[in-house]
Coordinates of C-alpha atoms and ligand atoms in Angstrom, one line a residue:
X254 CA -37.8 -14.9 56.3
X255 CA -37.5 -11.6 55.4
X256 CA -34.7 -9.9 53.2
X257 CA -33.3 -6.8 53.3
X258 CA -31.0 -6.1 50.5
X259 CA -28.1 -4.3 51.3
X260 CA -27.4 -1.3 48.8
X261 CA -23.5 -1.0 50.0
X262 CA -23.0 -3.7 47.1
X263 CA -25.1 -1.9 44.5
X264 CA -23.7 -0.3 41.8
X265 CA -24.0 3.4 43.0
X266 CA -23.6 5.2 39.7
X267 CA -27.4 3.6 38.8
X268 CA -28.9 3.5 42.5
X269 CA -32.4 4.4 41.7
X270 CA -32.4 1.4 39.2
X271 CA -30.6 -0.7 41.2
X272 CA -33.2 -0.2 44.4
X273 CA -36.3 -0.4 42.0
X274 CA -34.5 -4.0 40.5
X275 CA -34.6 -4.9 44.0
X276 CA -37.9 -3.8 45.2
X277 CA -39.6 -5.5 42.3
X278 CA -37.5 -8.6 43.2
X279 CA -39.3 -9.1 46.1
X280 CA -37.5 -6.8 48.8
X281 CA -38.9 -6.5 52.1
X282 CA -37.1 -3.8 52.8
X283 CA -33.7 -1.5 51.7
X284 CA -31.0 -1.9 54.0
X285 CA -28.8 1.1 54.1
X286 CA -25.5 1.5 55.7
X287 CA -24.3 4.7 57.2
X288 CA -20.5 4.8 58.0
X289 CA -18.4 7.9 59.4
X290 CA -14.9 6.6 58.9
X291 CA -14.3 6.4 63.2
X292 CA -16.4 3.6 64.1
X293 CA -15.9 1.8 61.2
X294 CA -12.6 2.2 58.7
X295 CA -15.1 2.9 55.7
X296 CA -17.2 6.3 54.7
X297 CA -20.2 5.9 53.0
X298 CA -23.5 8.0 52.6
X299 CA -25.7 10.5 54.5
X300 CA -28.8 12.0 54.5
X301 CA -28.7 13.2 51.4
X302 CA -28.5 10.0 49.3
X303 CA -30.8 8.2 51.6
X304 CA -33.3 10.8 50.9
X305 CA -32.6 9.8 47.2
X306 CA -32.9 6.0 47.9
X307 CA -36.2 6.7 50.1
X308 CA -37.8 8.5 46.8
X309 CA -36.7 5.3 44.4
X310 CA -37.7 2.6 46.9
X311 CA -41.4 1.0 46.9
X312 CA -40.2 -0.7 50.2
X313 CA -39.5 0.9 54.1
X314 CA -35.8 1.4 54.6
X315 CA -33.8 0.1 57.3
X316 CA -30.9 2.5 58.0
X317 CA -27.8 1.1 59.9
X318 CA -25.7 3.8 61.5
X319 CA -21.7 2.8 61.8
X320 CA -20.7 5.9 63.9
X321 CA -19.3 7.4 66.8
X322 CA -21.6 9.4 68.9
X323 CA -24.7 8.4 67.2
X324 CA -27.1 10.7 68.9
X325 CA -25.2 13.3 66.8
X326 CA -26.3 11.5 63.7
X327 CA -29.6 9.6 64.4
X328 CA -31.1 13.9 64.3
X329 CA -30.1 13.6 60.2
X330 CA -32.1 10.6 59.4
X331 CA -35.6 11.6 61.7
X332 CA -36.8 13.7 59.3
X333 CA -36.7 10.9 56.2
X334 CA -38.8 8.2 58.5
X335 CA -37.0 5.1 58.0
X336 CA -39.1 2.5 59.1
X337 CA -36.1 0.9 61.0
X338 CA -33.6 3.5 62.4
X339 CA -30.3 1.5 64.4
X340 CA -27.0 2.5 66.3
X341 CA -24.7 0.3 67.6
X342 CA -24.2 -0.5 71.5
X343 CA -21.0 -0.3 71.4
X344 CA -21.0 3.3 70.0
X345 CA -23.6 5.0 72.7
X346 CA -23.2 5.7 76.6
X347 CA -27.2 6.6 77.1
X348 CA -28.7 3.6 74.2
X349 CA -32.3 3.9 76.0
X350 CA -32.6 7.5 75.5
X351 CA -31.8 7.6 72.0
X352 CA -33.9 4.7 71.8
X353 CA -36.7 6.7 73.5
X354 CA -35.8 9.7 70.9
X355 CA -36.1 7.2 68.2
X356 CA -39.6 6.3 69.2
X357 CA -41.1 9.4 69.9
X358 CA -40.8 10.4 66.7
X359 CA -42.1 7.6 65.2
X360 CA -39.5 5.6 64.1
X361 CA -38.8 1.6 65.1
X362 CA -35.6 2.1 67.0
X363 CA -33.3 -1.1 66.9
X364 CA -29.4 -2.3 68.3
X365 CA -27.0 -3.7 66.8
X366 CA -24.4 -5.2 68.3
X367 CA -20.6 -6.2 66.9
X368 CA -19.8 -10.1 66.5
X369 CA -17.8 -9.8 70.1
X370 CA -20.9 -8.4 72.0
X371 CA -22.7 -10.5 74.1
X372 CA -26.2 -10.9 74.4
X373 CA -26.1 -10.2 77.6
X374 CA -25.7 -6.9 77.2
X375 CA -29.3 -6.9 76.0
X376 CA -30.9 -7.4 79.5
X377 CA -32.1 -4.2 79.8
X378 CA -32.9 -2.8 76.6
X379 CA -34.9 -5.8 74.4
X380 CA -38.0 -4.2 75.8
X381 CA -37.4 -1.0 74.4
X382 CA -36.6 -1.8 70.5
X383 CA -38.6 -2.8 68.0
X384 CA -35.3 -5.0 66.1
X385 CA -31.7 -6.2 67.3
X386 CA -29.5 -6.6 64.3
X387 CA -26.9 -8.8 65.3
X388 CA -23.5 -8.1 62.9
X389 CA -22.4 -11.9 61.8
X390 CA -19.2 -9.8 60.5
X391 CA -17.2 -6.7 61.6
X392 CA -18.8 -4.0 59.8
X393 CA -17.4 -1.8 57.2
X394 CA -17.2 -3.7 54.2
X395 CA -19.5 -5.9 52.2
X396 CA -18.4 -9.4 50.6
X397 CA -17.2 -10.5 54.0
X398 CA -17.2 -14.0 55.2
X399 CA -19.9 -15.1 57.8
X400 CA -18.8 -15.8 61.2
X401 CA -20.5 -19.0 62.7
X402 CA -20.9 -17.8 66.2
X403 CA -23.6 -16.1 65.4
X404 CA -26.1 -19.0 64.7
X405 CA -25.3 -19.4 68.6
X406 CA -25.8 -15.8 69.3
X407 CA -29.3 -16.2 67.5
X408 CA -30.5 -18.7 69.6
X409 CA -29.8 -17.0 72.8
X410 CA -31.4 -13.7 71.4
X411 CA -34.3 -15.8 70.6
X412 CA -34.5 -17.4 74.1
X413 CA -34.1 -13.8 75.7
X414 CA -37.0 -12.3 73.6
X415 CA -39.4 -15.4 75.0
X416 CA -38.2 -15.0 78.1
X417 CA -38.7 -11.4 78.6
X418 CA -41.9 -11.7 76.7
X419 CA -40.4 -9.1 74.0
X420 CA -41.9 -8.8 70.6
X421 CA -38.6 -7.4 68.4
X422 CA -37.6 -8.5 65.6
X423 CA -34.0 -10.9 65.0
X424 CA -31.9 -9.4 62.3
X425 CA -28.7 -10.7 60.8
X426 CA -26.0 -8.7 58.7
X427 CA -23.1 -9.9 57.0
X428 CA -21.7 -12.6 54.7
X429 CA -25.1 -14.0 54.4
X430 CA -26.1 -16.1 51.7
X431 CA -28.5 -19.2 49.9
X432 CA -26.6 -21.9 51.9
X433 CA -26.1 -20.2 55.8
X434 CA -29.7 -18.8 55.5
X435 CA -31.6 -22.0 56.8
X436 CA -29.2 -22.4 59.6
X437 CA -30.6 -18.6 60.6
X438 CA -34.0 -19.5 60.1
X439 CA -33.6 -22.3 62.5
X440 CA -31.8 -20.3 64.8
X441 CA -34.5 -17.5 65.0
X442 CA -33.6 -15.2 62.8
X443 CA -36.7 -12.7 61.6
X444 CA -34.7 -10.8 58.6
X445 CA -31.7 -11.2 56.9
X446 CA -29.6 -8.3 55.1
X447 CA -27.7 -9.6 51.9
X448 CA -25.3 -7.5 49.8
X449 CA -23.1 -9.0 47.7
X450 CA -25.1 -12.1 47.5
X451 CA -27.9 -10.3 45.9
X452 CA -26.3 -7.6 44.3
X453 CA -23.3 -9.8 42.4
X454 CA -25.9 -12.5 41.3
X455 CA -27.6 -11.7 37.5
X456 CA -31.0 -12.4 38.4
X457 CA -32.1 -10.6 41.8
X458 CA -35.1 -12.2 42.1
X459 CA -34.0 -15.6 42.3
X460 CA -31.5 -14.5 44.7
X461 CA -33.9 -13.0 47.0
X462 CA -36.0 -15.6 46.6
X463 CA -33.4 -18.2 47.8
X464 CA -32.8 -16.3 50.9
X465 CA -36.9 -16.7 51.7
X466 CA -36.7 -19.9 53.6
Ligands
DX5_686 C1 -21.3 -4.4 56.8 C2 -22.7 -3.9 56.5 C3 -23.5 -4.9 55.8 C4 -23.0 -5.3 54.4 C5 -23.5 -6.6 54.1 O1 -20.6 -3.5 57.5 O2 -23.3 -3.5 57.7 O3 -24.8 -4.4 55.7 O4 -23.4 -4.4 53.4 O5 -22.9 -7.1 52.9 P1 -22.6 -8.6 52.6 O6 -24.0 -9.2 52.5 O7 -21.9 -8.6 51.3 O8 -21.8 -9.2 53.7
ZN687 ZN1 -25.5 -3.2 57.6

């Protein structure tokens, strides 16, 4: 399993720290959330922090946009090469050509999708990404509680991807943790995103390591 901590939990005043802690902890990679206050009630950072947390990470980042009209924002991150750059389904009328966009510019494009949004909707598009993050909370706020359904959700993502011979990546965000993390890892999932887990524990490293089933 991979981990992906999640830097919404992190105490901001000492970021660079906090994302070197991290990396040296074993970090796979620096989860970053991106909300605009519409598509999520929340407001967090833009390009200019995560151009600050790209500089202090020895790791690639993972940036997950919460926005309205994200082809609007997805031009503000090209330029700081995330290794993973991701918009939600819900949030875009024309998802293959930003995904297309994404790609040509050298960046893994990935979906996410909300805890109501079936796999289904997927059909189409798991042949295009490089990752589908699949929210196991409503986003907005760390230090939720993990909803269940989507071990299920997991498992049918996982049978689509053999099915349509597709080689992305299963993420999972939200509420996850050292006791729900073997049920993902059963179900399929590739890489999990922990905040609060990792970032309210006083030793990272064994956190992280706990979530490395
Ligand atoms: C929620 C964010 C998550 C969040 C995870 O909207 O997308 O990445 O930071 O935090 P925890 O692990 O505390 O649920
Ligand atoms: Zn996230």
């Amino acid at each position: 399993m991979y981990v992906a901590p999640s830097i919404l939990s992190a105490d901001f005043a000492n970021l660079e720290s906090e994302i070197k802690a991290v990396c040296e902890a074993g970090a796979d990679l620096i989860h970053i959330d991106v909300m605009d206050g519409h598509f999520v009630p929340n407001l967090t950072i833009g390009p200019v922090v995560v151009n600050a947390a790209k500089k202090s990470s020895s790791v690639p980042l993972d940036v997950h946009l919460m926005v309205e009209n994200p082809s609007f924002f997805v031009e503000m991150f090209l330029g700081i090469k995330p290794k993973f750059l991701g918009f939600h389904i819900e949030a875009e009328n024309h998802p293959l050509r930003l995904i297309d966009h994404i790609r040509n510019n050298g960046i893994s494009p990935a979906i996410v999708l909300n805890p109501h949004t079936p796999i289904s909707s997927l059909k189409h598009i798991i042949n295009s990404v490089d990752m589908v993050l699949l929210m196991s909370v409503n986003p907005g706020f760390g230090g939720q509680k993990f909803m269940p359904i989507v071990i299920d959700k997991t498992k049918e993502l996982k049978e689509l991807i053999y099915k349509t011979n597709s080689i992305c990546m299963i993420e999972v965000d939200g509420g996850v943790n050292g006791l729900n993390v073997a049920e993902l890892d059963e179900a399929g999932a590739d890489i999990v995103v922990a905040g609060s887990y990792i970032f309210s524990s006083n030793d990272y490293e064994t956190a992280i390591r706990s979530l490395k089933v």
